[in-house]
Amino acid sequence: MNFKSILQTFVKIFLPLAFGCLLLWFLYSNMDVTEIWRVIREGVRYDIILVSLLFGLFANIVRGLRWGLLISSLGERFKMSNVVYAVLGNYAVNMVLPRVGEVWRCGIITKYDKIPFTKLFGTLLIDRVSDTVVVGSITLLIFIFNFDFFVSFFARNPALLDGFRKMFDSLWIYVIAVILVVGIWFVFKYMSNFTLVQKAKSLLLNVWDGMKSVWLLKRKGLFLAQTLLIWGGYFCYFYITFYAFDFTRDLGIKVGLIAFTMSSIGVAVPVQAGIGAWHFMVIATLVCFGVNENDAAAFALVVHTVQTAWTVICGLFGIVALPLTNRDNNVQLAVDE
């Protein structure tokens, strides 16, 4: 392995992980580790947490079915089991390489079902955009009806608000954005005869075809129902764990929804399993509702660790199942070659 490969591996895997671990250390370094460990050993109903895992698996299976619905609108033939296994495997791959799992799942379906990668990528964008819309809508509703929570949250964490202000106060952000837009326009307008530009256009058209899948859907109601089932499953996956701890079981479903939404925002950070960012969002939210910081830290550590392990187990199952359930295809390919 040469130096360039080592550097790429470091940047893709270890740098995000190091950032997450550093944030995790920063969060827990000033807490009472003895008290946190006592809660982990004596104050957790692990049987309840195990029940919650079923809802996480259910949500990811439905996510696979929903992606299959988008792919089918393109008129492509595929095995639904492949799509479900690919979605499960997606999350295991993301544990190693953040955000690469999405590319991997498109590639694996291209391999086994011979659907153009770019079309699949277009359907994937719709898949992710729908998630962003759901999280954004829930966050907006929480902001409107629980404004006091955000006031308390940012009052306890002023560095976050300062960071947002500095980011949008910087002139360079707007300059870079304008340069990018003008540069892309110039290339496609005046350099359209170049082979590379033509290939880029073809790729973008295929991606657009995939993105149009949501408009081509004949069963839009089913897509909406599956989206609600996915996020309902994720919410139960998170909220049921409240009943595994004495200090969260009586907080109520409203607090559970707020904590769930904040945790979903934390997962968006490009770090393996949202490590560090997820913990911060959950701990800060629970503290705003009167939970002791050490108890909140124990909650975040237990729930995140167990659910991450479950995600990896289900993902590895999906990765292993794919070649096993496509052995006939593999044999046929070998014969054809």
CSV table of C-alpha atoms in Angstrom, one decimal:
chain,number,residue,atom,x,y,z
A,1,MET,CA,0.0,0.0,0.0
A,2,ASN,CA,1.5,3.3,-1.1
A,3,PHE,CA,1.4,6.6,0.8
A,4,LYS,CA,-1.4,8.0,-1.3
A,5,SER,CA,-3.7,5.0,-0.5
A,6,ILE,CA,-2.8,5.3,3.2
A,7,LEU,CA,-3.7,9.0,3.2
A,8,GLN,CA,-7.0,8.3,1.4
A,9,THR,CA,-7.9,5.6,3.9
A,10,PHE,CA,-7.1,8.0,6.7
A,11,VAL,CA,-9.2,10.8,5.3
A,12,LYS,CA,-12.2,8.6,4.5
A,13,ILE,CA,-12.3,6.4,7.6
A,14,PHE,CA,-10.1,7.5,10.5
A,15,LEU,CA,-10.5,11.3,10.2
A,16,PRO,CA,-14.3,11.3,10.6
A,17,LEU,CA,-14.1,8.6,13.3
A,18,ALA,CA,-11.4,10.6,15.1
A,19,PHE,CA,-13.5,13.7,15.0
A,20,GLY,CA,-16.5,11.7,16.4
A,21,CYS,CA,-14.4,10.1,19.2
A,22,LEU,CA,-12.9,13.5,20.1
A,23,LEU,CA,-16.4,15.0,20.4
A,24,LEU,CA,-17.4,12.0,22.5
A,25,TRP,CA,-14.4,12.4,24.8
A,26,PHE,CA,-15.1,16.1,25.1
A,27,LEU,CA,-18.7,15.4,26.1
A,28,TYR,CA,-17.9,12.7,28.7
A,29,SER,CA,-14.6,14.0,30.1
A,30,ASN,CA,-16.2,16.3,32.7
A,31,MET,CA,-18.9,13.9,33.8
A,32,ASP,CA,-19.0,11.4,36.6
A,33,VAL,CA,-17.9,8.2,34.9
A,34,THR,CA,-18.6,6.2,38.1
A,35,GLU,CA,-22.2,7.4,38.2
A,36,ILE,CA,-22.7,6.8,34.4
A,37,TRP,CA,-21.3,3.2,34.8
A,38,ARG,CA,-23.7,2.6,37.8
A,39,VAL,CA,-26.7,3.6,35.7
A,40,ILE,CA,-25.5,1.3,32.8
A,41,ARG,CA,-25.1,-1.7,35.2
A,42,GLU,CA,-28.1,-1.2,37.4
A,43,GLY,CA,-30.5,1.3,35.9
A,44,VAL,CA,-31.4,-0.1,32.5
A,45,ARG,CA,-34.1,-2.5,31.4
A,46,TYR,CA,-32.2,-4.1,28.5
A,47,ASP,CA,-35.2,-6.3,27.6
A,48,ILE,CA,-37.1,-3.1,26.6
A,49,ILE,CA,-34.2,-1.9,24.5
A,50,LEU,CA,-34.1,-5.2,22.7
A,51,VAL,CA,-37.8,-4.9,21.9
A,52,SER,CA,-37.1,-1.5,20.4
A,53,LEU,CA,-34.6,-3.0,18.0
A,54,LEU,CA,-37.4,-4.8,16.1
A,55,PHE,CA,-38.9,-1.4,15.1
A,56,GLY,CA,-35.5,-0.3,13.7
A,57,LEU,CA,-35.3,-3.4,11.5
A,58,PHE,CA,-38.9,-3.0,10.5
A,59,ALA,CA,-38.3,0.6,9.4
A,60,ASN,CA,-35.2,-0.3,7.3
A,61,ILE,CA,-37.1,-3.2,5.6
A,62,VAL,CA,-39.9,-0.8,4.7
A,63,ARG,CA,-37.3,1.6,3.4
A,64,GLY,CA,-36.1,-1.2,1.1
A,65,LEU,CA,-39.6,-1.7,-0.1
A,66,ARG,CA,-40.1,2.0,-0.7
A,67,TRP,CA,-36.9,2.2,-2.7
A,68,GLY,CA,-38.1,-0.8,-4.7
A,69,LEU,CA,-41.3,1.1,-5.5
A,70,LEU,CA,-39.2,4.0,-6.9
A,71,ILE,CA,-37.1,1.6,-9.0
A,72,SER,CA,-40.1,-0.2,-10.4
A,73,SER,CA,-41.6,3.1,-11.7
A,74,LEU,CA,-38.6,3.2,-14.1
A,75,GLY,CA,-39.9,0.0,-15.7
A,76,GLU,CA,-36.8,-2.0,-14.5
A,77,ARG,CA,-37.0,-5.6,-13.4
A,78,PHE,CA,-35.3,-6.6,-10.2
A,79,LYS,CA,-35.5,-8.8,-7.1
A,80,MET,CA,-37.1,-7.0,-4.2
A,81,SER,CA,-35.0,-9.1,-1.7
A,82,ASN,CA,-31.9,-7.6,-3.3
A,83,VAL,CA,-33.1,-4.1,-2.7
A,84,VAL,CA,-34.0,-4.8,0.9
A,85,TYR,CA,-30.7,-6.5,1.6
A,86,ALA,CA,-28.8,-3.7,-0.1
A,87,VAL,CA,-30.6,-1.1,2.2
A,88,LEU,CA,-29.6,-3.1,5.3
A,89,GLY,CA,-26.0,-3.5,4.0
A,90,ASN,CA,-26.0,0.3,3.3
A,91,TYR,CA,-25.9,1.1,7.0
A,92,ALA,CA,-23.1,-1.4,7.7
A,93,VAL,CA,-21.0,0.2,5.0
A,94,ASN,CA,-21.7,3.6,6.4
A,95,MET,CA,-20.2,2.5,9.7
A,96,VAL,CA,-16.9,2.2,7.9
A,97,LEU,CA,-17.2,4.9,5.3
A,98,PRO,CA,-19.7,7.7,6.1
A,99,ARG,CA,-22.2,8.3,3.2
A,100,VAL,CA,-20.5,5.7,1.0
A,101,GLY,CA,-23.2,3.1,1.8
A,102,GLU,CA,-25.6,4.9,-0.4
A,103,VAL,CA,-23.2,4.6,-3.4
A,104,TRP,CA,-22.5,1.0,-2.5
A,105,ARG,CA,-26.2,0.0,-2.5
A,106,CYS,CA,-26.7,1.5,-6.0
A,107,GLY,CA,-23.6,-0.3,-7.2
A,108,ILE,CA,-24.7,-3.7,-5.7
A,109,ILE,CA,-28.1,-3.5,-7.4
A,110,THR,CA,-26.4,-2.6,-10.7
A,111,LYS,CA,-24.3,-5.7,-10.3
A,112,TYR,CA,-27.0,-8.1,-9.5
A,113,ASP,CA,-30.0,-6.7,-11.4
A,114,LYS,CA,-28.2,-4.9,-14.2
A,115,ILE,CA,-30.0,-1.5,-13.7
A,116,PRO,CA,-27.9,1.5,-14.7
A,117,PHE,CA,-26.2,3.0,-11.7
A,118,THR,CA,-27.1,6.6,-12.6
A,119,LYS,CA,-30.8,5.8,-12.7
A,120,LEU,CA,-30.5,4.1,-9.3
A,121,PHE,CA,-28.7,7.1,-8.0
A,122,GLY,CA,-31.5,9.3,-9.1
A,123,THR,CA,-34.0,7.2,-7.1
A,124,LEU,CA,-31.7,7.3,-4.2
A,125,LEU,CA,-31.7,11.1,-4.2
A,126,ILE,CA,-35.5,11.0,-4.0
A,127,ASP,CA,-35.2,8.6,-1.2
A,128,ARG,CA,-33.0,11.0,0.7
A,129,VAL,CA,-34.9,14.1,-0.2
A,130,SER,CA,-38.1,12.6,1.2
A,131,ASP,CA,-36.2,11.9,4.5
A,132,THR,CA,-34.9,15.5,4.6
A,133,VAL,CA,-38.5,16.8,4.0
A,134,VAL,CA,-39.8,14.6,6.9
A,135,VAL,CA,-37.1,15.7,9.4
A,136,GLY,CA,-37.3,19.3,8.3
A,137,SER,CA,-41.1,19.3,8.7
A,138,ILE,CA,-41.0,17.8,12.1
A,139,THR,CA,-38.3,20.2,13.2
A,140,LEU,CA,-40.3,23.2,11.9
A,141,LEU,CA,-43.4,22.0,13.8
A,142,ILE,CA,-41.4,21.6,17.0
A,143,PHE,CA,-39.9,25.1,16.4
A,144,ILE,CA,-43.4,26.6,16.0
A,145,PHE,CA,-45.1,24.8,18.9
A,146,ASN,CA,-42.1,24.4,21.3
A,147,PHE,CA,-40.1,27.6,20.7
A,148,ASP,CA,-39.2,27.7,24.4
A,149,PHE,CA,-37.2,24.5,23.9
A,150,PHE,CA,-35.0,26.0,21.2
A,151,VAL,CA,-34.4,29.1,23.4
A,152,SER,CA,-33.3,26.8,26.2
A,153,PHE,CA,-31.2,24.6,23.9
A,154,PHE,CA,-29.2,27.5,22.4
A,155,ALA,CA,-28.9,29.3,25.7
A,156,ARG,CA,-27.2,26.2,27.1
A,157,ASN,CA,-25.1,25.7,24.0
A,158,PRO,CA,-24.3,29.3,22.7
A,159,ALA,CA,-21.3,28.1,20.7
A,160,LEU,CA,-23.7,26.4,18.2
A,161,LEU,CA,-25.6,29.6,17.5
A,162,ASP,CA,-22.3,31.6,17.2
A,163,GLY,CA,-21.1,29.0,14.7
A,164,PHE,CA,-24.2,29.4,12.5
A,165,ARG,CA,-23.9,33.1,12.6
A,166,LYS,CA,-20.2,33.1,11.6
A,167,MET,CA,-20.8,30.7,8.8
A,168,PHE,CA,-23.5,32.8,7.2
A,169,ASP,CA,-21.7,36.1,8.0
A,170,SER,CA,-18.7,35.0,5.9
A,171,LEU,CA,-18.5,36.7,2.5
A,172,TRP,CA,-16.5,33.8,1.1
A,173,ILE,CA,-19.4,31.4,1.3
A,174,TYR,CA,-21.4,33.5,-1.1
A,175,VAL,CA,-18.4,34.2,-3.4
A,176,ILE,CA,-17.6,30.5,-3.7
A,177,ALA,CA,-21.3,29.7,-4.4
A,178,VAL,CA,-21.5,32.3,-7.2
A,179,ILE,CA,-18.2,31.1,-8.7
A,180,LEU,CA,-19.5,27.5,-8.7
A,181,VAL,CA,-22.8,28.4,-10.4
A,182,VAL,CA,-21.1,30.6,-13.0
A,183,GLY,CA,-18.4,28.0,-13.7
A,184,ILE,CA,-20.9,25.2,-14.2
A,185,TRP,CA,-23.1,27.4,-16.5
A,186,PHE,CA,-20.0,28.3,-18.6
A,187,VAL,CA,-18.9,24.7,-19.0
A,188,PHE,CA,-22.2,23.4,-20.1
A,189,LYS,CA,-23.0,26.5,-22.3
A,190,TYR,CA,-19.7,27.0,-24.1
A,191,MET,CA,-17.9,23.7,-23.8
A,192,SER,CA,-20.7,21.3,-24.7
A,193,ASN,CA,-18.7,19.8,-27.6
A,194,PHE,CA,-16.1,18.3,-25.3
A,195,THR,CA,-16.4,14.5,-24.7
A,196,LEU,CA,-16.2,14.8,-21.0
A,197,VAL,CA,-19.0,17.4,-20.8
A,198,GLN,CA,-21.2,15.3,-23.0
A,199,LYS,CA,-20.6,12.3,-20.7
A,200,ALA,CA,-21.4,14.5,-17.8
A,201,LYS,CA,-24.7,15.6,-19.5
A,202,SER,CA,-25.6,12.0,-20.2
A,203,LEU,CA,-24.9,11.1,-16.6
A,204,LEU,CA,-27.0,13.9,-15.3
A,205,LEU,CA,-29.9,13.0,-17.6
A,206,ASN,CA,-29.9,9.4,-16.3
A,207,VAL,CA,-29.8,10.8,-12.7
A,208,TRP,CA,-32.8,13.0,-13.6
A,209,ASP,CA,-34.6,10.0,-15.1
A,210,GLY,CA,-34.2,8.3,-11.7
A,211,MET,CA,-35.3,11.4,-9.8
A,212,LYS,CA,-38.5,11.6,-12.0
A,213,SER,CA,-39.5,8.2,-10.6
A,214,VAL,CA,-41.5,9.9,-7.8
A,215,TRP,CA,-43.7,11.6,-10.5
A,216,LEU,CA,-44.0,8.4,-12.5
A,217,LEU,CA,-45.3,6.4,-9.5
A,218,LYS,CA,-48.7,5.0,-10.0
A,219,ARG,CA,-49.0,4.3,-6.3
A,220,LYS,CA,-48.1,7.6,-4.7
A,221,GLY,CA,-50.3,6.8,-1.8
A,222,LEU,CA,-48.3,3.7,-1.0
A,223,PHE,CA,-45.1,5.7,-1.2
A,224,LEU,CA,-46.5,8.2,1.3
A,225,ALA,CA,-47.8,5.3,3.6
A,226,GLN,CA,-44.3,3.7,3.5
A,227,THR,CA,-42.7,7.0,4.3
A,228,LEU,CA,-44.9,7.3,7.4
A,229,LEU,CA,-44.2,3.7,8.4
A,230,ILE,CA,-40.5,4.3,8.1
A,231,TRP,CA,-40.4,7.3,10.3
A,232,GLY,CA,-43.0,5.9,12.7
A,233,GLY,CA,-40.8,2.9,13.0
A,234,TYR,CA,-37.7,5.0,13.6
A,235,PHE,CA,-39.6,7.0,16.3
A,236,CYS,CA,-40.7,3.9,18.1
A,237,TYR,CA,-37.1,2.5,17.7
A,238,PHE,CA,-35.9,5.6,19.7
A,239,TYR,CA,-38.9,6.4,22.0
A,240,ILE,CA,-39.4,2.9,23.4
A,241,THR,CA,-36.0,3.1,25.0
A,242,PHE,CA,-37.3,5.9,27.2
A,243,TYR,CA,-39.1,3.2,29.2
A,244,ALA,CA,-35.9,1.4,29.9
A,245,PHE,CA,-34.7,4.2,32.2
A,246,ASP,CA,-36.4,5.5,35.4
A,247,PHE,CA,-35.4,9.1,34.6
A,248,THR,CA,-37.0,9.2,31.0
A,249,ARG,CA,-40.0,6.9,31.3
A,250,ASP,CA,-42.3,9.7,32.5
A,251,LEU,CA,-41.1,12.5,30.2
A,252,GLY,CA,-43.9,11.8,27.7
A,253,ILE,CA,-44.2,11.4,24.0
A,254,LYS,CA,-43.7,15.1,23.2
A,255,VAL,CA,-40.2,15.1,24.8
A,256,GLY,CA,-39.6,11.8,23.0
A,257,LEU,CA,-40.5,13.4,19.6
A,258,ILE,CA,-38.2,16.4,20.3
A,259,ALA,CA,-35.3,14.2,21.4
A,260,PHE,CA,-35.8,11.9,18.4
A,261,THR,CA,-35.8,14.9,16.0
A,262,MET,CA,-32.6,16.3,17.5
A,263,SER,CA,-31.0,12.9,17.3
A,264,SER,CA,-31.9,12.7,13.6
A,265,ILE,CA,-30.2,16.0,13.0
A,266,GLY,CA,-27.1,14.7,14.8
A,267,VAL,CA,-27.0,11.6,12.5
A,268,ALA,CA,-26.7,13.9,9.5
A,269,VAL,CA,-23.2,14.8,10.5
A,270,PRO,CA,-20.8,12.8,8.2
A,271,VAL,CA,-19.3,10.7,11.0
A,272,GLN,CA,-19.7,6.9,11.5
A,273,ALA,CA,-23.2,6.4,13.1
A,274,GLY,CA,-23.2,10.1,14.0
A,275,ILE,CA,-20.9,9.2,16.9
A,276,GLY,CA,-20.4,12.2,19.2
A,277,ALA,CA,-22.9,14.4,17.4
A,278,TRP,CA,-25.8,12.1,18.2
A,279,HIS,CA,-24.8,11.9,21.8
A,280,PHE,CA,-24.5,15.6,22.1
A,281,MET,CA,-27.9,16.3,20.6
A,282,VAL,CA,-29.6,13.7,22.8
A,283,ILE,CA,-27.8,14.7,26.0
A,284,ALA,CA,-28.4,18.4,25.5
A,285,THR,CA,-32.1,17.8,24.7
A,286,LEU,CA,-32.7,15.6,27.8
A,287,VAL,CA,-30.9,18.1,30.0
A,288,CYS,CA,-33.2,20.9,28.8
A,289,PHE,CA,-36.1,18.8,30.1
A,290,GLY,CA,-34.6,18.4,33.6
A,291,VAL,CA,-32.7,15.1,33.2
A,292,ASN,CA,-29.4,15.0,35.2
A,293,GLU,CA,-26.4,15.3,32.8
A,294,ASN,CA,-24.9,12.0,34.0
A,295,ASP,CA,-28.2,10.2,33.5
A,296,ALA,CA,-28.6,11.7,30.1
A,297,ALA,CA,-25.1,10.7,29.2
A,298,ALA,CA,-25.8,7.1,30.3
A,299,PHE,CA,-28.9,7.0,28.2
A,300,ALA,CA,-27.1,8.2,25.1
A,301,LEU,CA,-24.2,5.8,25.6
A,302,VAL,CA,-26.4,2.7,26.1
A,303,VAL,CA,-29.0,3.5,23.4
A,304,HIS,CA,-26.5,4.5,20.7
A,305,THR,CA,-24.1,1.5,21.4
A,306,VAL,CA,-26.9,-1.1,21.4
A,307,GLN,CA,-28.6,0.3,18.3
A,308,THR,CA,-25.3,0.7,16.4
A,309,ALA,CA,-24.4,-2.9,17.1
A,310,TRP,CA,-27.8,-4.0,15.9
A,311,THR,CA,-27.5,-1.9,12.7
A,312,VAL,CA,-24.1,-3.5,12.0
A,313,ILE,CA,-25.5,-7.1,12.6
A,314,CYS,CA,-28.5,-6.5,10.3
A,315,GLY,CA,-26.2,-4.8,7.7
A,316,LEU,CA,-23.7,-7.7,7.7
A,317,PHE,CA,-26.7,-10.1,7.3
A,318,GLY,CA,-27.8,-8.2,4.2
A,319,ILE,CA,-24.3,-8.1,2.8
A,320,VAL,CA,-23.8,-11.9,3.3
A,321,ALA,CA,-27.3,-12.7,2.0
A,322,LEU,CA,-26.9,-10.9,-1.3
A,323,PRO,CA,-24.4,-13.2,-3.0
A,324,LEU,CA,-26.1,-16.3,-1.4
A,325,THR,CA,-29.5,-15.4,-2.8
A,326,ASN,CA,-28.0,-14.6,-6.2
A,327,ARG,CA,-25.9,-17.7,-6.6
A,328,ASP,CA,-27.8,-18.7,-9.7
A,329,ASN,CA,-27.0,-15.3,-11.3
A,330,ASN,CA,-23.3,-15.7,-10.3
A,331,VAL,CA,-23.2,-19.1,-11.9
A,332,GLN,CA,-24.9,-17.8,-15.1
A,333,LEU,CA,-22.4,-15.0,-15.3
A,334,ALA,CA,-19.5,-17.4,-15.0
A,335,VAL,CA,-20.9,-19.5,-17.8
A,336,ASP,CA,-21.4,-16.4,-20.0
A,337,GLU,CA,-17.9,-15.3,-19.5
